PDB file of C-alpha atoms in Angstrom:
ATOM      1  CA  MET A   1     244.235 -39.630 160.194  1.00 65.00           C
ATOM      2  CA  ASN A   2     247.199 -39.157 157.959  1.00 71.00           C
ATOM      3  CA  GLN A   3     246.408 -42.205 155.852  1.00 85.00           C
ATOM      4  CA  PRO A   4     245.171 -42.655 152.303  1.00 91.00           C
ATOM      5  CA  LYS A   5     241.588 -41.499 151.955  1.00 94.00           C
ATOM      6  CA  TYR A   6     239.045 -41.439 149.199  1.00 96.00           C
ATOM      7  CA  LEU A   7     237.871 -38.252 147.569  1.00 96.00           C
ATOM      8  CA  CYS A   8     234.492 -37.344 149.048  1.00 96.00           C
ATOM      9  CA  ARG A   9     231.460 -35.583 147.724  1.00 97.00           C
ATOM     10  CA  SER A  10     229.399 -33.591 150.146  1.00 96.00           C
ATOM     11  CA  GLY A  11     226.403 -31.353 150.180  1.00 93.00           C
ATOM     12  CA  LYS A  12     227.214 -27.788 151.146  1.00 92.00           C
ATOM     13  CA  SER A  13     225.783 -28.308 154.632  1.00 93.00           C
ATOM     14  CA  PHE A  14     228.225 -31.192 155.236  1.00 95.00           C
ATOM     15  CA  PHE A  15     225.627 -33.481 156.785  1.00 95.00           C
ATOM     16  CA  VAL A  16     226.140 -36.143 154.114  1.00 95.00           C
ATOM     17  CA  PHE A  17     229.321 -37.409 152.504  1.00 96.00           C
ATOM     18  CA  LYS A  18     229.593 -39.889 149.666  1.00 95.00           C
ATOM     19  CA  PHE A  19     232.617 -41.689 148.316  1.00 96.00           C
ATOM     20  CA  THR A  20     233.429 -44.694 146.177  1.00 95.00           C
ATOM     21  CA  SER A  21     235.326 -47.682 147.515  1.00 94.00           C
ATOM     22  CA  LYS A  22     237.528 -49.187 144.829  1.00 94.00           C
ATOM     23  CA  GLY A  23     238.805 -52.707 145.362  1.00 89.00           C
ATOM     24  CA  SER A  24     238.760 -56.335 144.385  1.00 87.00           C
ATOM     25  CA  LYS A  25     234.945 -56.424 144.298  1.00 80.00           C
ATOM     26  CA  GLY A  26     234.703 -53.345 142.134  1.00 89.00           C
ATOM     27  CA  LEU A  27     233.190 -49.967 142.911  1.00 92.00           C
ATOM     28  CA  VAL A  28     230.978 -49.588 145.972  1.00 91.00           C
ATOM     29  CA  GLU A  29     229.249 -46.346 146.876  1.00 93.00           C
ATOM     30  CA  LYS A  30     229.528 -45.389 150.543  1.00 94.00           C
ATOM     31  CA  ILE A  31     227.502 -42.847 152.470  1.00 94.00           C
ATOM     32  CA  VAL A  32     228.356 -41.125 155.740  1.00 95.00           C
ATOM     33  CA  GLU A  33     225.502 -39.239 157.349  1.00 94.00           C
ATOM     34  CA  TYR A  34     225.396 -37.023 160.441  1.00 95.00           C
ATOM     35  CA  THR A  35     221.911 -36.925 161.928  1.00 95.00           C
ATOM     36  CA  GLU A  36     220.607 -34.803 164.761  1.00 95.00           C
ATOM     37  CA  THR A  37     219.693 -36.793 167.844  1.00 96.00           C
ATOM     38  CA  ASP A  38     217.101 -35.791 170.422  1.00 96.00           C
ATOM     39  CA  PHE A  39     219.886 -34.015 172.311  1.00 94.00           C
ATOM     40  CA  GLU A  40     221.141 -30.606 171.321  1.00 92.00           C
ATOM     41  CA  ASN A  41     224.487 -30.630 169.536  1.00 93.00           C
ATOM     42  CA  ILE A  42     224.731 -34.424 169.626  1.00 96.00           C
ATOM     43  CA  TYR A  43     224.787 -36.042 166.193  1.00 96.00           C
ATOM     44  CA  ASN A  44     224.669 -39.671 165.200  1.00 96.00           C
ATOM     45  CA  LEU A  45     227.165 -40.850 162.616  1.00 96.00           C
ATOM     46  CA  GLY A  46     225.680 -43.370 160.211  1.00 93.00           C
ATOM     47  CA  PHE A  47     227.752 -45.159 157.617  1.00 92.00           C
ATOM     48  CA  GLY A  48     226.984 -47.802 155.037  1.00 90.00           C
ATOM     49  CA  ASP A  49     226.769 -48.903 151.428  1.00 90.00           C
ATOM     50  CA  TYR A  50     224.519 -46.982 149.094  1.00 87.00           C
ATOM     51  CA  ASP A  51     222.509 -48.835 146.496  1.00 82.00           C
ATOM     52  CA  GLN A  52     221.809 -46.381 143.702  1.00 79.00           C
ATOM     53  CA  VAL A  53     219.222 -48.676 142.111  1.00 78.00           C
ATOM     54  CA  THR A  54     216.994 -48.849 145.181  1.00 79.00           C
ATOM     55  CA  ASP A  55     218.147 -45.506 146.606  1.00 78.00           C
ATOM     56  CA  SER A  56     218.681 -47.222 149.937  1.00 76.00           C
ATOM     57  CA  MET A  57     221.417 -47.790 152.509  1.00 77.00           C
ATOM     58  CA  ASN A  58     222.822 -50.966 153.947  1.00 76.00           C
ATOM     59  CA  ASP A  59     225.002 -50.780 157.032  1.00 75.00           C
ATOM     60  CA  LEU A  60     225.137 -54.549 157.480  1.00 74.00           C
ATOM     61  CA  SER A  61     226.659 -55.600 154.177  1.00 73.00           C
ATOM     62  CA  ILE A  62     230.202 -56.973 154.105  1.00 75.00           C
ATOM     63  CA  THR A  63     231.864 -55.383 151.122  1.00 73.00           C
ATOM     64  CA  ASP A  64     235.189 -57.205 151.507  1.00 80.00           C
ATOM     65  CA  ASN A  65     236.732 -54.871 148.968  1.00 86.00           C
ATOM     66  CA  GLY A  66     240.221 -55.077 150.451  1.00 86.00           C
ATOM     67  CA  ASP A  67     240.315 -51.407 151.387  1.00 91.00           C
ATOM     68  CA  SER A  68     238.828 -51.322 154.888  1.00 88.00           C
ATOM     69  CA  SER A  69     241.633 -49.154 156.294  1.00 90.00           C
ATOM     70  CA  LYS A  70     241.164 -46.574 153.566  1.00 93.00           C
ATOM     71  CA  VAL A  71     237.393 -46.641 154.024  1.00 93.00           C
ATOM     72  CA  LEU A  72     237.656 -46.187 157.795  1.00 92.00           C
ATOM     73  CA  ALA A  73     240.204 -43.402 157.380  1.00 93.00           C
ATOM     74  CA  THR A  74     237.834 -41.660 154.979  1.00 95.00           C
ATOM     75  CA  VAL A  75     234.885 -41.961 157.358  1.00 95.00           C
ATOM     76  CA  ALA A  76     237.026 -40.699 160.241  1.00 94.00           C
ATOM     77  CA  SER A  77     238.257 -37.790 158.159  1.00 95.00           C
ATOM     78  CA  THR A  78     234.698 -36.592 157.645  1.00 96.00           C
ATOM     79  CA  VAL A  79     234.537 -36.018 161.418  1.00 97.00           C
ATOM     80  CA  TYR A  80     237.179 -33.322 160.996  1.00 95.00           C
ATOM     81  CA  THR A  81     235.229 -31.653 158.226  1.00 96.00           C
ATOM     82  CA  PHE A  82     231.899 -31.913 160.026  1.00 97.00           C
ATOM     83  CA  THR A  83     233.281 -30.489 163.265  1.00 97.00           C
ATOM     84  CA  ASP A  84     235.001 -27.708 161.348  1.00 95.00           C
ATOM     85  CA  GLU A  85     231.539 -26.690 160.187  1.00 96.00           C
ATOM     86  CA  TYR A  86     229.791 -27.433 163.491  1.00 96.00           C
ATOM     87  CA  PRO A  87     232.484 -26.933 166.142  1.00 95.00           C
ATOM     88  CA  SER A  88     230.250 -27.434 169.154  1.00 93.00           C
ATOM     89  CA  ALA A  89     228.961 -30.775 167.889  1.00 96.00           C
ATOM     90  CA  ALA A  90     229.546 -34.063 169.631  1.00 96.00           C
ATOM     91  CA  ILE A  91     229.313 -37.175 167.488  1.00 97.00           C
ATOM     92  CA  LEU A  92     228.022 -40.513 168.684  1.00 97.00           C
ATOM     93  CA  PHE A  93     228.788 -43.638 166.707  1.00 96.00           C
ATOM     94  CA  THR A  94     228.558 -47.361 167.093  1.00 94.00           C
ATOM     95  CA  GLY A  95     229.063 -50.366 164.882  1.00 90.00           C
ATOM     96  CA  SER A  96     226.098 -52.040 163.244  1.00 85.00           C
ATOM     97  CA  THR A  97     227.367 -55.310 164.732  1.00 89.00           C
ATOM     98  CA  PRO A  98     229.529 -56.105 167.787  1.00 92.00           C
ATOM     99  CA  ALA A  99     232.363 -57.081 165.444  1.00 90.00           C
ATOM    100  CA  ARG A 100     232.255 -53.689 163.766  1.00 89.00           C
ATOM    101  CA  THR A 101     232.146 -51.919 167.106  1.00 93.00           C
ATOM    102  CA  ARG A 102     235.312 -53.834 168.038  1.00 93.00           C
ATOM    103  CA  LEU A 103     236.851 -52.803 164.723  1.00 91.00           C
ATOM    104  CA  TYR A 104     236.103 -49.158 165.525  1.00 92.00           C
ATOM    105  CA  ARG A 105     237.631 -49.591 168.980  1.00 95.00           C
ATOM    106  CA  MET A 106     240.803 -51.013 167.446  1.00 94.00           C
ATOM    107  CA  ALA A 107     240.988 -48.179 164.941  1.00 92.00           C
ATOM    108  CA  ILE A 108     240.563 -45.632 167.729  1.00 94.00           C
ATOM    109  CA  THR A 109     243.281 -47.349 169.753  1.00 95.00           C
ATOM    110  CA  ILE A 110     245.742 -47.336 166.865  1.00 92.00           C
ATOM    111  CA  ASN A 111     245.101 -43.652 166.188  1.00 91.00           C
ATOM    112  CA  LEU A 112     244.407 -42.462 169.719  1.00 94.00           C
ATOM    113  CA  ALA A 113     247.449 -40.214 170.020  1.00 94.00           C
ATOM    114  CA  GLU A 114     246.570 -38.393 166.830  1.00 92.00           C
ATOM    115  CA  ILE A 115     242.852 -38.235 167.608  1.00 93.00           C
ATOM    116  CA  SER A 116     243.591 -36.830 171.069  1.00 93.00           C
ATOM    117  CA  GLN A 117     245.412 -33.865 169.567  1.00 93.00           C
ATOM    118  CA  ASP A 118     242.069 -32.486 168.418  1.00 94.00           C
ATOM    119  CA  PHE A 119     239.316 -34.431 170.147  1.00 95.00           C
ATOM    120  CA  VAL A 120     238.269 -36.066 173.368  1.00 94.00           C
ATOM    121  CA  ILE A 121     236.696 -39.461 172.986  1.00 95.00           C
ATOM    122  CA  PHE A 122     234.403 -41.296 175.337  1.00 95.00           C
ATOM    123  CA  GLY A 123     233.224 -44.892 175.481  1.00 96.00           C
ATOM    124  CA  PHE A 124     229.845 -46.158 176.626  1.00 96.00           C
ATOM    125  CA  ASN A 125     230.819 -48.933 179.019  1.00 96.00           C
ATOM    126  CA  SER A 126     229.152 -52.082 180.293  1.00 95.00           C
ATOM    127  CA  GLU A 127     227.911 -50.157 183.331  1.00 95.00           C
ATOM    128  CA  GLN A 128     225.940 -48.044 180.853  1.00 94.00           C
ATOM    129  CA  ASN A 129     227.988 -44.955 181.583  1.00 93.00           C
ATOM    130  CA  TRP A 130     230.248 -42.733 179.572  1.00 94.00           C
ATOM    131  CA  GLU A 131     233.905 -42.605 180.456  1.00 93.00           C
ATOM    132  CA  HIS A 132     237.091 -41.401 178.836  1.00 93.00           C
ATOM    133  CA  PHE A 133     238.148 -43.968 176.260  1.00 96.00           C
ATOM    134  CA  ILE A 134     240.465 -46.576 177.769  1.00 96.00           C
ATOM    135  CA  VAL A 135     242.586 -48.751 175.514  1.00 96.00           C
ATOM    136  CA  ASP A 136     241.646 -52.453 175.525  1.00 89.00           C
ATOM    137  CA  LYS A 137     238.294 -51.846 177.199  1.00 95.00           C
ATOM    138  CA  SER A 138     235.071 -52.842 175.479  1.00 95.00           C
ATOM    139  CA  TYR A 139     232.468 -50.235 174.646  1.00 96.00           C
ATOM    140  CA  SER A 140     229.152 -50.400 172.848  1.00 95.00           C
ATOM    141  CA  ALA A 141     229.299 -46.835 171.556  1.00 97.00           C
ATOM    142  CA  PHE A 142     231.660 -43.915 171.277  1.00 97.00           C
ATOM    143  CA  LEU A 143     231.271 -40.176 171.469  1.00 97.00           C
ATOM    144  CA  VAL A 144     233.779 -37.667 170.183  1.00 97.00           C
ATOM    145  CA  THR A 145     233.921 -33.899 170.411  1.00 95.00           C
ATOM    146  CA  LYS A 146     236.516 -31.189 169.914  1.00 95.00           C
ATOM    147  CA  ARG A 147     238.802 -30.792 172.896  1.00 92.00           C
ATOM    148  CA  GLU A 148     237.662 -27.270 173.624  1.00 89.00           C
ATOM    149  CA  ASN A 149     234.073 -28.432 174.055  1.00 88.00           C
ATOM    150  CA  ILE A 150     234.723 -30.246 177.307  1.00 79.00           C
ATOM    151  CA  TYR A 151     234.784 -26.787 178.847  1.00 65.00           C
ATOM    152  CA  THR A 152     231.720 -25.415 177.094  1.00 56.00           C
ATOM    153  CA  LEU A 153     229.168 -28.176 176.505  1.00 50.00           C
TER     154      LEU A 153
ATOM    155  CA  MET B   1     229.938 -27.841 141.432  1.00 52.00           C
ATOM    156  CA  LYS B   2     233.028 -26.507 143.164  1.00 50.00           C
ATOM    157  CA  THR B   3     235.965 -28.057 144.946  1.00 51.00           C
ATOM    158  CA  HIS B   4     236.279 -27.411 148.666  1.00 52.00           C
ATOM    159  CA  GLU B   5     239.867 -26.426 149.378  1.00 46.00           C
ATOM    160  CA  VAL B   6     241.673 -28.886 151.613  1.00 48.00           C
ATOM    161  CA  ASN B   7     245.065 -28.059 153.003  1.00 44.00           C
ATOM    162  CA  LYS B   8     245.264 -30.400 155.947  1.00 51.00           C
ATOM    163  CA  SER B   9     245.717 -34.114 155.466  1.00 71.00           C
ATOM    164  CA  LYS B  10     243.355 -35.024 158.301  1.00 86.00           C
ATOM    165  CA  ARG B  11     240.483 -33.744 156.174  1.00 88.00           C
ATOM    166  CA  PRO B  12     239.275 -35.573 153.092  1.00 90.00           C
ATOM    167  CA  ALA B  13     239.485 -33.926 149.727  1.00 93.00           C
ATOM    168  CA  ILE B  14     235.939 -32.821 149.050  1.00 94.00           C
ATOM    169  CA  ILE B  15     233.912 -31.935 146.018  1.00 95.00           C
ATOM    170  CA  ILE B  16     230.791 -29.980 146.851  1.00 96.00           C
ATOM    171  CA  ASP B  17     227.873 -31.745 145.233  1.00 95.00           C
ATOM    172  CA  ASP B  18     224.556 -30.042 145.844  1.00 92.00           C
ATOM    173  CA  SER B  19     222.680 -33.143 144.729  1.00 92.00           C
ATOM    174  CA  LEU B  20     223.597 -34.726 148.060  1.00 91.00           C
ATOM    175  CA  GLU B  21     221.487 -32.199 149.907  1.00 87.00           C
ATOM    176  CA  LYS B  22     218.559 -34.455 149.035  1.00 87.00           C
ATOM    177  CA  PHE B  23     219.760 -36.822 151.742  1.00 86.00           C
ATOM    178  CA  LYS B  24     219.851 -34.199 154.489  1.00 79.00           C
ATOM    179  CA  GLY B  25     217.303 -34.946 157.164  1.00 77.00           C
ATOM    180  CA  ARG B  26     216.262 -38.230 155.585  1.00 83.00           C
ATOM    181  CA  ASN B  27     217.546 -40.293 158.512  1.00 87.00           C
ATOM    182  CA  LEU B  28     219.280 -42.859 156.371  1.00 87.00           C
ATOM    183  CA  PHE B  29     220.248 -45.082 159.289  1.00 89.00           C
ATOM    184  CA  PRO B  30     217.150 -45.134 161.520  1.00 91.00           C
ATOM    185  CA  GLU B  31     218.250 -48.079 163.660  1.00 91.00           C
ATOM    186  CA  LYS B  32     221.540 -46.375 164.485  1.00 92.00           C
ATOM    187  CA  LEU B  33     219.763 -43.144 165.374  1.00 94.00           C
ATOM    188  CA  LYS B  34     217.285 -45.034 167.526  1.00 95.00           C
ATOM    189  CA  LYS B  35     220.116 -46.714 169.398  1.00 95.00           C
ATOM    190  CA  ALA B  36     221.927 -43.402 169.833  1.00 96.00           C
ATOM    191  CA  ASN B  37     218.821 -41.776 171.271  1.00 97.00           C
ATOM    192  CA  GLU B  38     218.295 -44.728 173.606  1.00 96.00           C
ATOM    193  CA  ILE B  39     221.843 -44.442 174.920  1.00 96.00           C
ATOM    194  CA  LEU B  40     221.533 -40.701 175.388  1.00 96.00           C
ATOM    195  CA  ALA B  41     218.143 -41.035 177.070  1.00 95.00           C
ATOM    196  CA  GLN B  42     219.577 -43.575 179.450  1.00 93.00           C
ATOM    197  CA  ALA B  43     222.964 -42.087 180.237  1.00 93.00           C
ATOM    198  CA  GLY B  44     222.786 -38.534 178.969  1.00 92.00           C
ATOM    199  CA  VAL B  45     225.923 -36.991 177.596  1.00 88.00           C
ATOM    200  CA  PRO B  46     229.293 -37.511 179.261  1.00 86.00           C
ATOM    201  CA  ASP B  47     229.823 -35.332 182.297  1.00 75.00           C
ATOM    202  CA  PHE B  48     232.456 -33.157 180.707  1.00 70.00           C
ATOM    203  CA  ASN B  49     233.196 -31.245 183.885  1.00 62.00           C
ATOM    204  CA  LYS B  50     233.683 -34.397 185.916  1.00 60.00           C
ATOM    205  CA  LEU B  51     235.825 -35.912 183.198  1.00 53.00           C
ATOM    206  CA  LYS B  52     238.147 -32.948 182.776  1.00 55.00           C
ATOM    207  CA  LYS B  53     241.740 -33.941 183.173  1.00 49.00           C
TER     208      LYS B  53
END
């Protein structure tokens, strides 16, 4: 997404990204992690706050740092980097709460034209099936992969 | 530490930080991964052939 993004740090394998949210509540460390699922080439995207003191993650905290658009744009941008490194990967993600899943759906909707230039995106619907993402329809999870993979996966 | 060149605005500017490799494979978000595996076990992956446009 061509929006302001935070500078990220990443390990050389690009499975983990870290950046610092800067806002009204101060500095908050964020972690994005891509984890292998039980299915080949399908990765789960995890995202949350990192507590350096306890060396632990929290994907339920509400940071309220006034920079949610920039944070989401940064997380989304890591998908481009990850899939550059692992082009056959498909990435599954869902919100840690229904409200966050709705937030992701809205962000996808707003940026769908741009996302669709490079990726295909699917929603996991109430019938418990995957379908091409439809604007204004509720989903409990999303899956994204490079466009060329719909012919090879 | 080296800077990963970024020329396209869709990508974040990245600094390679080898210290982050310690997180690789740690499964930092186990509940999310569990849910993902449950969804995939139930519904599989999207039928890409069927869904071709």
